[in-house]
Amino acid sequence: MNCSFEPCQAPLRHCNGRISVPSGALYILFFAAVGITLSGCASPSEPNSAAEQFCSERELQGARSLLLEASGMSLPRPPSPKLESGPRVAGPGFTAQALRWIHSDGESEVHAHLLLPSPLPAGELPLLLNTHGHWGAGIYSREVAARGQLFAREGWAVLSVASRGSEGGALQPPPWLQAHFSEGLYGELRGRRSGRPPLRWELKALWGGLDAALAGRLEVPIQREAVAVMGFSGGAERAILLAASDPRIDAAVIGAAEYAFTTQNGQALCSCGALPGAQQHQQHWLAQIACRPGNPPSARPALLWQDPSLNQTPLPISDRAPLTIRPAASHGVSDAQAVESLFFLEQALLGRSSDPQRHGRLLDQLQRDYFQLDQRLLMTARRTRAPGHIEQGPPPWRDAGPIRASAARAAMGLIEGAPPLKRPPGLGPARMKLQPASPGGDGSGWIVVVADEPLLDGVSWKDRPPETSSIPDSQALPADVPMVFVQPAVAQGADADLQASRWGIDGLGTALGLAVEDVLEAHRRLRGLPGVNPAKIGFIGVGPAGLAALWAAALVGEGGPIALIDAPVTLWWEGPLTGEWPQPWPAWLLAPSVGGAALDPYLVARSLKHRVRWLRPRNGDGKAWQRQRIPGLRVEQAADLFVEPTSP
């Protein structure tokens, strides 16, 4: 694809038939809301340069096909679903009704709210598809429900579609699903997709709602030339994907889309996920929001991005279409933003103009008459399975094959024979300390892997469960043998974890790979000492560092016992939960890559068999491992961790 991207160096204004922004503007960043016109874009004022200013129809179709392919979507659309109506409630100037339909995957239901004006006007209604972010309340959250009520009172049909199965059913969602916003779960939900690309469930859910609406199944006529989508935060990515893949969407309002397709070096505390090839194709996919096949094709949107922490020129993505910028006072959608978005879409799709008096009146009405959507709109979830759960696949102790070292290396970014990983800027080095051997050693040695604090002072890993006792002190460790204590760079506190996890989520590597690389370097140093027998080097892993110790031992191949203290047997969340808020493990354990579930500690420990010893093993939620089945040997005393392994 050969599209031209030329920025105009001027404040927001027309420039040779284009629109640009000043270099200091923050476009599609954490605190920006952007409305993008998708229809009625003017032709360029310089026809001779049209080849430079527009993607060809073939290029546009190719970009859309590429986007769908990266999303794991087949081009044939699933059939339009049959809607099932649920309870209806009346609010001031609108009605809200619960809807559900069977997702095209056949394994789950999609829940939604339909908001309509009351009384219902004659004629066709414009349609707003409302996508929510990753707040606990989803479509019940105030900002999602409030903007839906605002649009409905002003004559729109609003379809708010619940995502990820976390809303709209009477069943209580599992704790891991409720914790969308936690950093660790973001990595987990992305990494545990069993090879399925992210967002395919959400896109098909939105397709179903749009198809049903345009097929007349909302029981109100829809104005087909006035269909918009609006999404903020986690909902922005879904709104972009829908608008970019479906030409029937005529306008979009998106905001807080810091992590649309890629996180753009910002921490996306949700399970939005990045698409394969996003960094290479992002500008073309975003351009698809406004760039439609046609004769001639319409103009592309103006989208710029820059990292506010860096003193650099913003990256030009495209600069061809009108847009509005409404800075947000917070991550969410304020009432004022909701009103401004209404005005923008009315002008873009309906040709209406507004005035400040109406703005103030609607804002007052929205704040005064907001109607809390409640349990009356819940429909019994007969067959709903959370899509995150579907994408996870089975837990690793069910029907999983043996690990493959080459595949594991590739998943972590540790290609054999390749140079060391290029590390995130600013990440410090690993901390290593050698404890020399006393004279008369038998050739054995130990790699002691810790996280957050040195082993001799006890380990303090993120959100350690309260019943976790102190690890064995130095007297419990083997004496008179050489040891290397190593604290991986990513395991040196929350800041290092956050930095490395951001870097990994952006597809530049994996934080787990960095940790394993540090442990392998410690092993290299230890085996180089005089008198050390590589076949007798054991590993000790404490808390989350146990996973790095396990993988280093597996990649080395030979060695002595592997002693794990307060370490996770699995990072899977299907184990027994206690009901307490679960989030004990740092994000660097969770490889944000397709097939990342193959790096689960259960699988690698099972492959190491009798070498692995567990003291106080932990579950995926950080509590005590209650299952009898464990890959290795459970011990009750620290001294039993360090005995020589015996073949079964």
XYZ file of C-alpha atoms in Angstrom:
648
model
C 0.000 0.000 0.000
C 1.394 3.384 -0.980
C -0.418 6.190 0.782
C 1.034 9.658 1.220
C 1.108 11.238 4.680
C 2.111 14.916 4.627
C 1.629 17.049 7.742
C 0.738 20.737 7.479
C 2.718 22.978 9.789
C -0.029 25.268 11.070
C -2.675 25.504 13.755
C -5.892 23.601 13.174
C -7.067 24.934 9.825
C -7.555 24.059 6.180
C -4.257 23.779 4.369
C -4.376 23.128 0.624
C -7.664 21.336 1.052
C -6.467 19.473 4.126
C -6.700 19.877 7.867
C -3.859 19.566 10.314
C -3.117 20.203 13.956
C -0.250 21.944 15.719
C 2.616 19.714 16.725
C 1.705 19.933 20.404
C -1.747 18.386 19.979
C -2.308 15.051 21.672
C -4.280 12.936 19.252
C -5.983 9.742 20.331
C -4.106 9.753 23.583
C -5.233 8.965 27.084
C -7.043 12.278 27.589
C -8.288 13.128 24.102
C -11.633 12.575 22.450
C -11.772 12.675 18.690
C -14.818 12.808 16.431
C -14.181 11.771 12.849
C -16.433 12.484 9.882
C -16.838 9.534 7.590
C -19.148 10.911 4.957
C -19.330 13.969 2.757
C -15.568 14.528 2.646
C -14.567 17.015 -0.011
C -12.379 16.087 -2.930
C -8.827 17.402 -2.871
C -8.316 20.898 -4.222
C -5.368 19.724 -6.294
C -6.641 16.996 -8.644
C -3.201 16.433 -10.125
C -1.940 15.225 -6.748
C -4.842 12.873 -6.091
C -2.601 9.829 -6.345
C -0.539 11.217 -3.494
C -3.494 12.234 -1.359
C -5.741 9.192 -1.546
C -5.511 5.457 -1.283
C -6.897 3.738 -4.345
C -10.028 1.634 -4.080
C -7.938 -1.519 -4.418
C -5.621 -0.355 -1.649
C -8.565 0.424 0.599
C -10.123 -2.969 0.046
C -6.751 -4.559 0.717
C -6.386 -2.613 3.947
C -9.818 -3.690 5.127
C -9.114 -7.316 4.251
C -5.800 -7.113 6.091
C -7.504 -5.662 9.148
C -10.094 -8.427 9.220
C -7.421 -11.064 8.696
C -5.360 -9.688 11.579
C -8.489 -9.778 13.715
C -8.986 -13.440 12.911
C -12.144 -12.664 10.962
C -13.305 -14.437 7.851
C -14.654 -12.112 5.190
C -18.078 -13.828 4.870
C -20.362 -12.234 7.446
C -22.304 -14.431 9.867
C -26.080 -14.371 9.407
C -28.105 -11.670 11.097
C -29.123 -12.898 14.571
C -32.616 -13.251 15.942
C -33.128 -10.845 18.830
C -34.852 -11.812 22.051
C -36.515 -8.976 23.923
C -36.324 -8.660 27.676
C -37.684 -6.267 30.288
C -38.433 -2.657 29.362
C -38.206 0.326 31.710
C -39.282 3.923 31.156
C -37.122 6.913 31.959
C -37.599 10.646 31.420
C -37.976 11.029 27.653
C -36.829 7.530 26.702
C -37.385 3.815 27.159
C -34.706 1.195 27.759
C -35.131 -2.467 26.910
C -32.862 -5.453 27.460
C -31.969 -7.493 24.380
C -29.926 -10.587 23.793
C -28.995 -12.772 20.877
C -26.860 -15.808 20.239
C -23.337 -14.871 19.271
C -22.291 -16.230 15.893
C -19.746 -18.478 17.621
C -22.710 -20.413 19.012
C -21.105 -20.637 22.451
C -22.323 -17.488 24.157
C -24.985 -14.824 24.269
C -24.643 -11.140 23.542
C -26.476 -8.786 25.890
C -27.446 -5.245 24.964
C -29.657 -2.308 25.874
C -31.911 -0.639 23.313
C -32.781 2.967 24.166
C -35.503 4.734 22.170
C -37.154 8.165 22.341
C -40.418 8.397 24.254
C -42.808 9.183 22.768
C -41.510 7.499 19.647
C -41.371 9.945 16.713
C -42.624 9.088 13.256
C -40.181 8.110 10.562
C -36.700 6.632 10.561
C -34.289 7.134 13.454
C -30.525 7.616 13.287
C -28.656 4.803 15.037
C -25.823 5.007 17.571
C -23.916 1.849 18.442
C -22.527 2.392 21.918
C -19.414 0.421 22.961
C -18.304 0.540 26.568
C -14.868 0.483 28.114
C -13.553 -1.879 30.724
C -15.351 -0.543 33.727
C -16.928 -3.000 36.093
C -20.469 -1.858 35.277
C -20.049 -1.913 31.495
C -23.254 -0.840 29.767
C -24.724 -0.082 33.203
C -21.993 2.464 33.987
C -23.185 6.026 34.235
C -21.200 7.471 31.359
C -22.280 4.756 28.914
C -25.900 4.821 30.031
C -25.993 8.626 30.256
C -24.867 9.270 26.712
C -27.328 6.631 25.513
C -30.161 8.384 27.353
C -29.080 11.746 25.950
C -29.097 10.505 22.361
C -32.415 8.686 22.822
C -34.136 11.805 24.192
C -32.879 13.690 21.136
C -34.436 11.250 18.679
C -31.818 8.516 18.207
C -32.056 4.764 18.511
C -29.169 3.663 20.726
C -27.895 0.095 20.919
C -25.403 -0.349 23.773
C -23.675 -3.707 23.324
C -22.061 -5.434 26.296
C -18.572 -6.776 25.731
C -16.625 -9.683 27.167
C -19.664 -11.274 28.749
C -19.203 -9.318 31.953
C -22.553 -7.543 31.874
C -26.166 -8.307 31.124
C -26.603 -11.683 32.814
C -27.886 -12.801 36.182
C -24.861 -15.032 36.717
C -22.006 -13.563 38.718
C -18.941 -13.229 36.461
C -15.793 -14.949 37.713
C -13.329 -12.754 39.633
C -10.715 -12.753 36.880
C -13.319 -11.325 34.508
C -14.318 -8.593 36.933
C -10.708 -7.492 37.225
C -10.326 -6.269 33.638
C -8.469 -3.189 34.712
C -5.646 -4.922 36.588
C -2.386 -4.943 34.750
C -1.706 -8.601 35.324
C -5.034 -9.667 33.908
C -4.491 -7.553 30.835
C -1.418 -9.589 30.092
C -3.171 -12.802 31.024
C -6.242 -12.286 28.903
C -4.082 -11.421 25.924
C -1.567 -14.171 26.463
C -4.108 -16.919 27.058
C -6.025 -16.774 23.835
C -5.007 -20.202 22.626
C -3.875 -18.712 19.353
C -7.013 -16.672 18.679
C -6.464 -13.009 17.806
C -8.082 -10.462 20.131
C -11.360 -8.643 19.574
C -12.950 -11.145 17.221
C -15.718 -11.883 19.728
C -16.429 -8.180 20.191
C -16.487 -7.406 16.479
C -18.875 -10.256 15.732
C -21.083 -9.141 18.621
C -21.251 -5.629 17.176
C -21.816 -6.969 13.684
C -24.791 -8.922 15.001
C -26.338 -5.844 16.582
C -25.782 -3.711 13.483
C -27.100 -6.391 11.127
C -30.218 -6.898 13.219
C -30.863 -3.162 13.460
C -30.593 -2.602 9.717
C -32.732 -5.689 9.077
C -35.591 -4.040 10.970
C -35.392 -6.277 14.034
C -35.322 -3.403 16.521
C -39.008 -2.809 15.654
C -38.176 0.780 14.709
C -37.124 1.988 11.244
C -33.450 2.958 11.046
C -32.060 5.696 8.817
C -29.410 3.687 6.989
C -27.421 6.785 5.998
C -27.081 7.905 9.632
C -25.332 5.120 11.547
C -22.611 6.021 14.047
C -20.473 4.262 16.622
C -19.092 5.755 19.818
C -16.534 4.227 22.163
C -14.077 5.430 24.765
C -11.192 3.710 26.509
C -11.482 -0.018 25.871
C -14.571 0.706 23.801
C -12.578 2.958 21.462
C -10.684 0.047 20.010
C -13.889 -1.836 19.299
C -15.448 1.279 17.788
C -12.437 1.736 15.518
C -12.471 -1.886 14.455
C -16.178 -1.787 13.659
C -15.975 1.496 11.750
C -12.900 0.378 9.842
C -14.379 -2.960 8.828
C -17.980 -2.009 8.052
C -18.768 0.626 5.394
C -22.273 1.068 6.790
C -20.851 3.039 9.724
C -21.077 6.676 8.655
C -19.414 8.409 11.604
C -17.459 7.606 14.731
C -16.613 9.299 17.992
C -13.708 7.769 19.855
C -11.699 8.887 22.856
C -9.073 7.800 25.352
C -7.934 5.471 22.581
C -4.366 5.371 23.773
C -4.264 1.688 23.025
C -6.182 1.530 19.777
C -4.526 -1.401 18.012
C -1.284 -0.796 19.929
C -0.761 0.618 23.390
C 1.526 3.289 21.922
C 3.890 2.864 24.857
C 1.123 3.559 27.336
C -0.204 1.071 29.844
C -3.592 -0.173 28.731
C -5.150 -1.441 31.921
C -7.683 -3.596 30.164
C -7.810 -6.598 27.906
C -8.156 -4.701 24.623
C -5.115 -6.339 23.150
C -3.083 -5.476 20.080
C -3.624 -6.946 16.647
C -0.871 -8.822 14.810
C 1.104 -6.393 12.686
C -0.523 -3.408 14.367
C 2.591 -1.295 14.567
C 3.269 -1.738 10.865
C -0.293 -1.230 9.639
C -1.837 1.008 12.268
C -2.038 4.137 10.126
C -3.802 2.319 7.299
C -6.263 0.637 9.635
C -7.076 3.892 11.391
C -7.407 5.597 8.032
C -10.047 3.038 7.153
C -12.395 4.752 9.593
C -13.030 7.409 6.977
C -11.374 6.010 3.890
C -14.096 4.106 2.053
C -14.023 2.393 -1.312
C -15.867 4.586 -3.762
C -15.549 6.665 -6.883
C -13.711 8.729 -5.875
C -12.802 7.414 -2.427
C -13.527 9.759 0.431
C -10.766 11.532 2.288
C -8.768 10.024 5.089
C -8.928 11.329 8.664
C -6.299 13.488 10.261
C -4.682 11.510 13.052
C -1.449 12.465 14.758
C 0.264 10.881 17.698
C 3.168 11.849 19.853
C 4.521 10.620 23.157
C 4.184 13.550 25.583
C 7.169 12.260 27.554
C 9.450 12.657 24.539
C 10.572 15.875 22.911
C 9.916 14.871 19.350
C 7.936 15.765 16.275
C 4.564 14.000 16.188
C 4.177 11.118 13.815
C 1.988 12.037 10.835
C -0.526 9.293 10.145
C -2.933 11.071 7.845
C -4.199 14.593 7.353
C -7.055 14.542 4.934
C -10.448 14.869 6.612
C -12.332 17.267 8.899
C -12.426 16.369 12.558
C -13.152 17.850 15.943
C -11.012 17.587 19.042
C -12.546 17.753 22.479
C -10.006 17.415 25.295
C -11.360 15.303 28.129
C -11.023 16.226 31.765
C -10.731 12.588 32.716
C -10.318 9.173 31.194
C -14.051 8.706 30.891
C -16.743 10.623 29.028
C -18.035 13.698 30.825
C -21.591 14.932 30.386
C -20.266 17.894 28.403
C -18.398 15.551 26.065
C -21.548 13.518 25.555
C -23.451 16.646 24.511
C -20.626 17.775 22.215
C -20.534 14.323 20.639
C -24.266 14.522 19.986
C -23.828 17.880 18.246
C -20.937 16.576 16.177
C -22.853 13.532 14.951
C -25.996 15.553 14.276
C -24.022 17.902 12.067
C -22.022 15.145 10.376
C -24.940 12.821 9.614
C -28.114 14.889 9.798
C -26.905 18.323 8.711
C -28.160 19.930 11.911
C -26.525 22.822 13.680
C -26.858 23.718 17.336
C -26.291 26.643 19.682
C -24.830 27.288 23.154
C -28.279 27.614 24.725
C -29.200 24.093 23.658
C -25.843 22.830 24.942
C -26.542 24.220 28.401
C -30.110 22.959 28.420
C -29.133 19.410 27.444
C -26.277 19.380 29.925
C -28.582 20.437 32.756
C -31.173 17.877 31.686
C -28.611 15.086 31.528
C -27.380 15.843 35.019
C -30.881 16.344 36.421
C -32.733 13.490 34.725
C -30.120 10.742 34.595
C -31.902 7.443 35.144
C -29.922 4.632 36.730
C -30.400 1.415 34.767
C -30.872 -1.338 37.309
C -31.518 -5.038 37.864
C -34.843 -4.810 36.067
C -32.945 -4.913 32.768
C -31.061 -8.087 33.597
C -31.890 -11.144 31.529
C -31.138 -14.609 32.836
C -27.894 -15.831 31.324
C -28.844 -19.272 30.077
C -25.732 -20.105 28.138
C -23.419 -17.137 28.457
C -19.749 -17.976 28.645
C -17.412 -15.067 29.049
C -15.469 -14.673 25.794
C -12.258 -14.226 27.723
C -12.903 -17.652 29.189
C -13.680 -19.102 25.773
C -10.458 -17.701 24.376
C -8.417 -19.055 27.238
C -9.121 -22.619 26.272
C -8.678 -25.434 28.807
C -6.352 -25.097 31.803
C -2.829 -26.411 31.244
C -3.289 -29.577 33.296
C -5.928 -30.834 30.860
C -4.722 -32.541 27.701
C -1.682 -30.338 27.124
C 1.320 -31.811 25.389
C 4.982 -31.511 26.382
C 6.774 -28.206 26.042
C 9.045 -27.523 23.098
C 12.118 -25.529 24.029
C 12.390 -23.885 20.618
C 8.765 -22.744 20.672
C 9.118 -21.491 24.239
C 12.237 -19.545 23.313
C 10.417 -17.969 20.398
C 7.420 -17.057 22.572
C 9.735 -15.345 25.061
C 11.907 -13.749 22.377
C 14.983 -15.775 23.359
C 16.010 -17.154 19.992
C 18.967 -19.491 20.382
C 22.138 -18.016 18.921
C 20.607 -14.542 18.645
C 22.093 -11.541 20.496
C 20.629 -10.595 23.887
C 17.233 -8.946 23.923
C 17.164 -5.210 23.358
C 15.892 -3.954 26.684
C 13.336 -1.258 27.447
C 14.956 2.183 27.763
C 15.621 3.018 31.380
C 15.286 -0.518 32.720
C 18.144 -1.167 35.095
C 20.426 -4.215 35.057
C 19.838 -7.433 36.926
C 21.310 -7.602 40.404
C 23.701 -10.483 40.942
C 25.804 -11.505 43.908
C 28.235 -14.402 44.009
C 28.660 -16.450 47.171
C 31.939 -18.297 46.604
C 32.244 -21.971 47.414
C 34.021 -23.165 50.499
C 37.002 -25.433 49.936
C 36.200 -29.067 49.396
C 32.952 -28.585 47.452
C 31.516 -31.525 45.470
C 30.925 -29.560 42.274
C 27.337 -28.553 43.001
C 26.038 -24.992 42.958
C 22.810 -23.032 43.139
C 21.161 -20.229 41.240
C 18.893 -18.370 43.673
C 16.272 -16.276 41.858
C 14.387 -13.677 43.879
C 12.001 -10.820 43.187
C 11.712 -7.344 44.675
C 14.013 -7.822 47.665
C 17.152 -9.879 48.400
C 16.530 -13.406 49.599
C 18.304 -13.023 52.932
C 15.874 -10.289 53.986
C 12.815 -12.221 52.880
C 10.936 -11.642 49.672
C 8.220 -9.052 49.254
C 6.428 -9.694 45.986
C 3.424 -7.789 44.749
C 0.261 -8.319 46.809
C 1.676 -11.331 48.606
C -1.118 -13.387 50.207
C -1.244 -12.634 53.931
C -0.739 -16.239 55.001
C 2.544 -16.525 53.093
C 5.205 -17.057 55.722
C 8.796 -15.933 55.431
C 11.006 -17.887 53.127
C 13.799 -19.979 54.650
C 16.634 -17.837 55.895
C 20.247 -18.354 55.017
C 20.608 -21.232 57.484
C 18.110 -23.257 55.454
C 20.148 -22.961 52.283
C 22.851 -25.460 51.392
C 26.219 -24.511 52.872
C 29.711 -24.751 51.429
C 28.586 -24.553 47.808
C 28.880 -21.664 45.373
C 25.717 -19.670 44.731
C 24.684 -16.794 42.528
C 21.834 -14.697 43.852
C 20.030 -13.008 40.970
C 17.208 -10.520 40.986
C 16.035 -10.047 37.379
C 15.761 -6.478 36.178
C 12.003 -6.781 35.678
C 11.522 -8.051 39.247
C 12.923 -5.004 41.020
C 9.685 -3.428 42.120
C 6.438 -2.188 40.637
C 8.031 0.471 38.426
C 10.299 -2.027 36.673
C 7.383 -4.425 36.298
C 5.209 -1.702 34.785
C 7.932 -0.510 32.423
C 8.821 -3.977 31.167
C 5.174 -4.990 30.843
C 4.362 -1.936 28.732
C 7.317 -2.771 26.541
C 6.132 -6.351 26.189
C 2.516 -5.443 25.498
C 3.696 -3.279 22.620
C 5.082 -6.408 21.001
C 8.762 -5.584 21.463
C 9.557 -8.705 23.471
C 8.397 -10.261 26.721
C 9.233 -9.223 30.246
C 9.341 -12.911 31.167
C 11.990 -13.405 28.482
C 14.072 -10.630 30.053
C 13.837 -12.330 33.448
C 14.813 -15.738 32.064
C 17.697 -14.142 30.173
C 19.022 -12.717 33.460
C 18.816 -16.128 35.125
C 20.616 -17.762 32.201
C 23.394 -15.191 32.537
C 23.722 -16.052 36.234
C 23.944 -19.721 35.270
C 26.655 -18.946 32.720
C 28.719 -17.182 35.355
C 28.309 -19.957 37.895
C 29.209 -22.783 35.553
C 32.377 -20.889 34.615
C 33.738 -21.110 38.154
C 36.497 -23.662 38.794
C 35.218 -26.933 40.213
C 31.530 -26.359 39.372
C 29.838 -29.277 37.629
C 27.050 -27.968 35.312
C 25.098 -31.186 35.849
C 24.905 -30.361 39.578
C 23.727 -26.769 39.346
C 20.303 -26.421 40.935
C 17.799 -23.571 40.892
C 15.924 -21.923 43.739
C 12.963 -19.722 42.812
C 11.075 -17.638 45.346
C 7.570 -16.299 44.778
C 7.040 -15.089 41.209
C 10.731 -15.639 40.496
C 9.942 -19.345 40.501
C 8.698 -19.140 36.913
C 11.963 -17.587 35.697
C 13.891 -20.301 37.540
C 11.751 -23.029 35.975
C 12.202 -21.802 32.428
C 15.906 -21.200 32.841
C 16.298 -24.763 34.117
C 14.264 -26.111 31.207
C 16.282 -24.207 28.607
C 19.610 -25.232 30.162
C 18.524 -28.863 30.087
C 20.863 -30.429 32.614
C 21.145 -29.665 36.294
C 20.255 -30.487 39.864
C 17.051 -29.971 41.854
C 14.690 -27.066 41.276
C 13.432 -25.728 44.600
C 10.368 -23.483 44.466
C 9.162 -21.525 47.486
C 5.761 -19.780 47.522
C 5.781 -20.014 43.731
C 2.786 -20.389 41.397
C 2.001 -23.899 40.198
C -0.122 -22.251 37.520
C -1.177 -18.772 36.506
C -4.530 -20.143 35.356
C -7.588 -18.800 37.104
C -9.731 -21.895 37.029
C -8.341 -23.227 40.291
C -10.243 -22.933 43.574
C -10.842 -19.321 44.541
C -11.290 -18.023 48.064
C -13.600 -15.142 47.296
C -10.945 -12.582 48.204
C -9.775 -10.099 45.609
C -7.241 -12.008 43.515
C -4.252 -10.260 42.010
C -1.058 -11.533 43.564
C 1.246 -12.046 40.629
C 3.232 -9.326 38.864
C 2.532 -8.644 35.216
C 5.975 -9.710 33.997
C 5.000 -13.364 34.471
C 2.300 -13.092 31.820
C 3.656 -13.132 28.289
C 1.348 -10.923 26.181
C 1.648 -13.008 23.056
C -0.559 -15.376 21.126
C -0.126 -18.795 22.675
C 1.323 -17.310 25.855
C -0.499 -19.982 27.848
C 2.205 -22.433 26.754
C 4.583 -20.654 29.154
C 2.468 -21.528 32.196
C 4.541 -22.872 35.119
C 2.447 -26.036 35.293
C 3.567 -27.108 31.827
C 7.262 -26.434 32.288
C 7.300 -27.988 35.770
C 5.613 -31.094 34.416
C 8.310 -31.431 31.780
C 11.034 -31.255 34.466
C 9.303 -34.014 36.458
C 11.165 -35.291 39.517
C 13.615 -32.385 39.599
C 10.944 -29.958 40.853
C 10.261 -29.537 44.596
C 7.501 -27.274 45.937
C 7.325 -25.629 49.359
C 3.990 -23.874 49.964
C 2.917 -23.953 46.295
C 0.486 -21.304 45.124
C -2.536 -21.236 42.857
C -3.386 -18.874 40.023
C -5.061 -16.557 42.527
C -2.035 -16.652 44.836
C -3.624 -18.768 47.536
C -2.441 -22.165 48.700
C -2.525 -24.855 46.007
C -5.317 -27.199 47.070
C -5.167 -29.745 44.292
C -3.538 -33.076 44.975
C -2.138 -33.180 41.487
C 1.103 -31.231 41.255
C 3.911 -31.401 38.676
C 6.776 -32.488 40.890
C 7.088 -33.191 44.597
C 5.468 -31.199 47.390
C 7.616 -30.942 50.521
C 6.766 -29.700 53.986
C 10.206 -28.583 55.156
C 12.752 -26.296 53.561
C 15.559 -28.811 54.049
C 13.772 -31.299 51.771
C 14.037 -28.871 48.884
C 17.756 -29.328 48.478
C 18.223 -33.080 48.333
C 19.649 -34.698 45.227
C 16.958 -35.717 42.744
C 16.274 -39.387 42.286
C 14.895 -40.927 39.142
C 11.316 -42.207 39.462
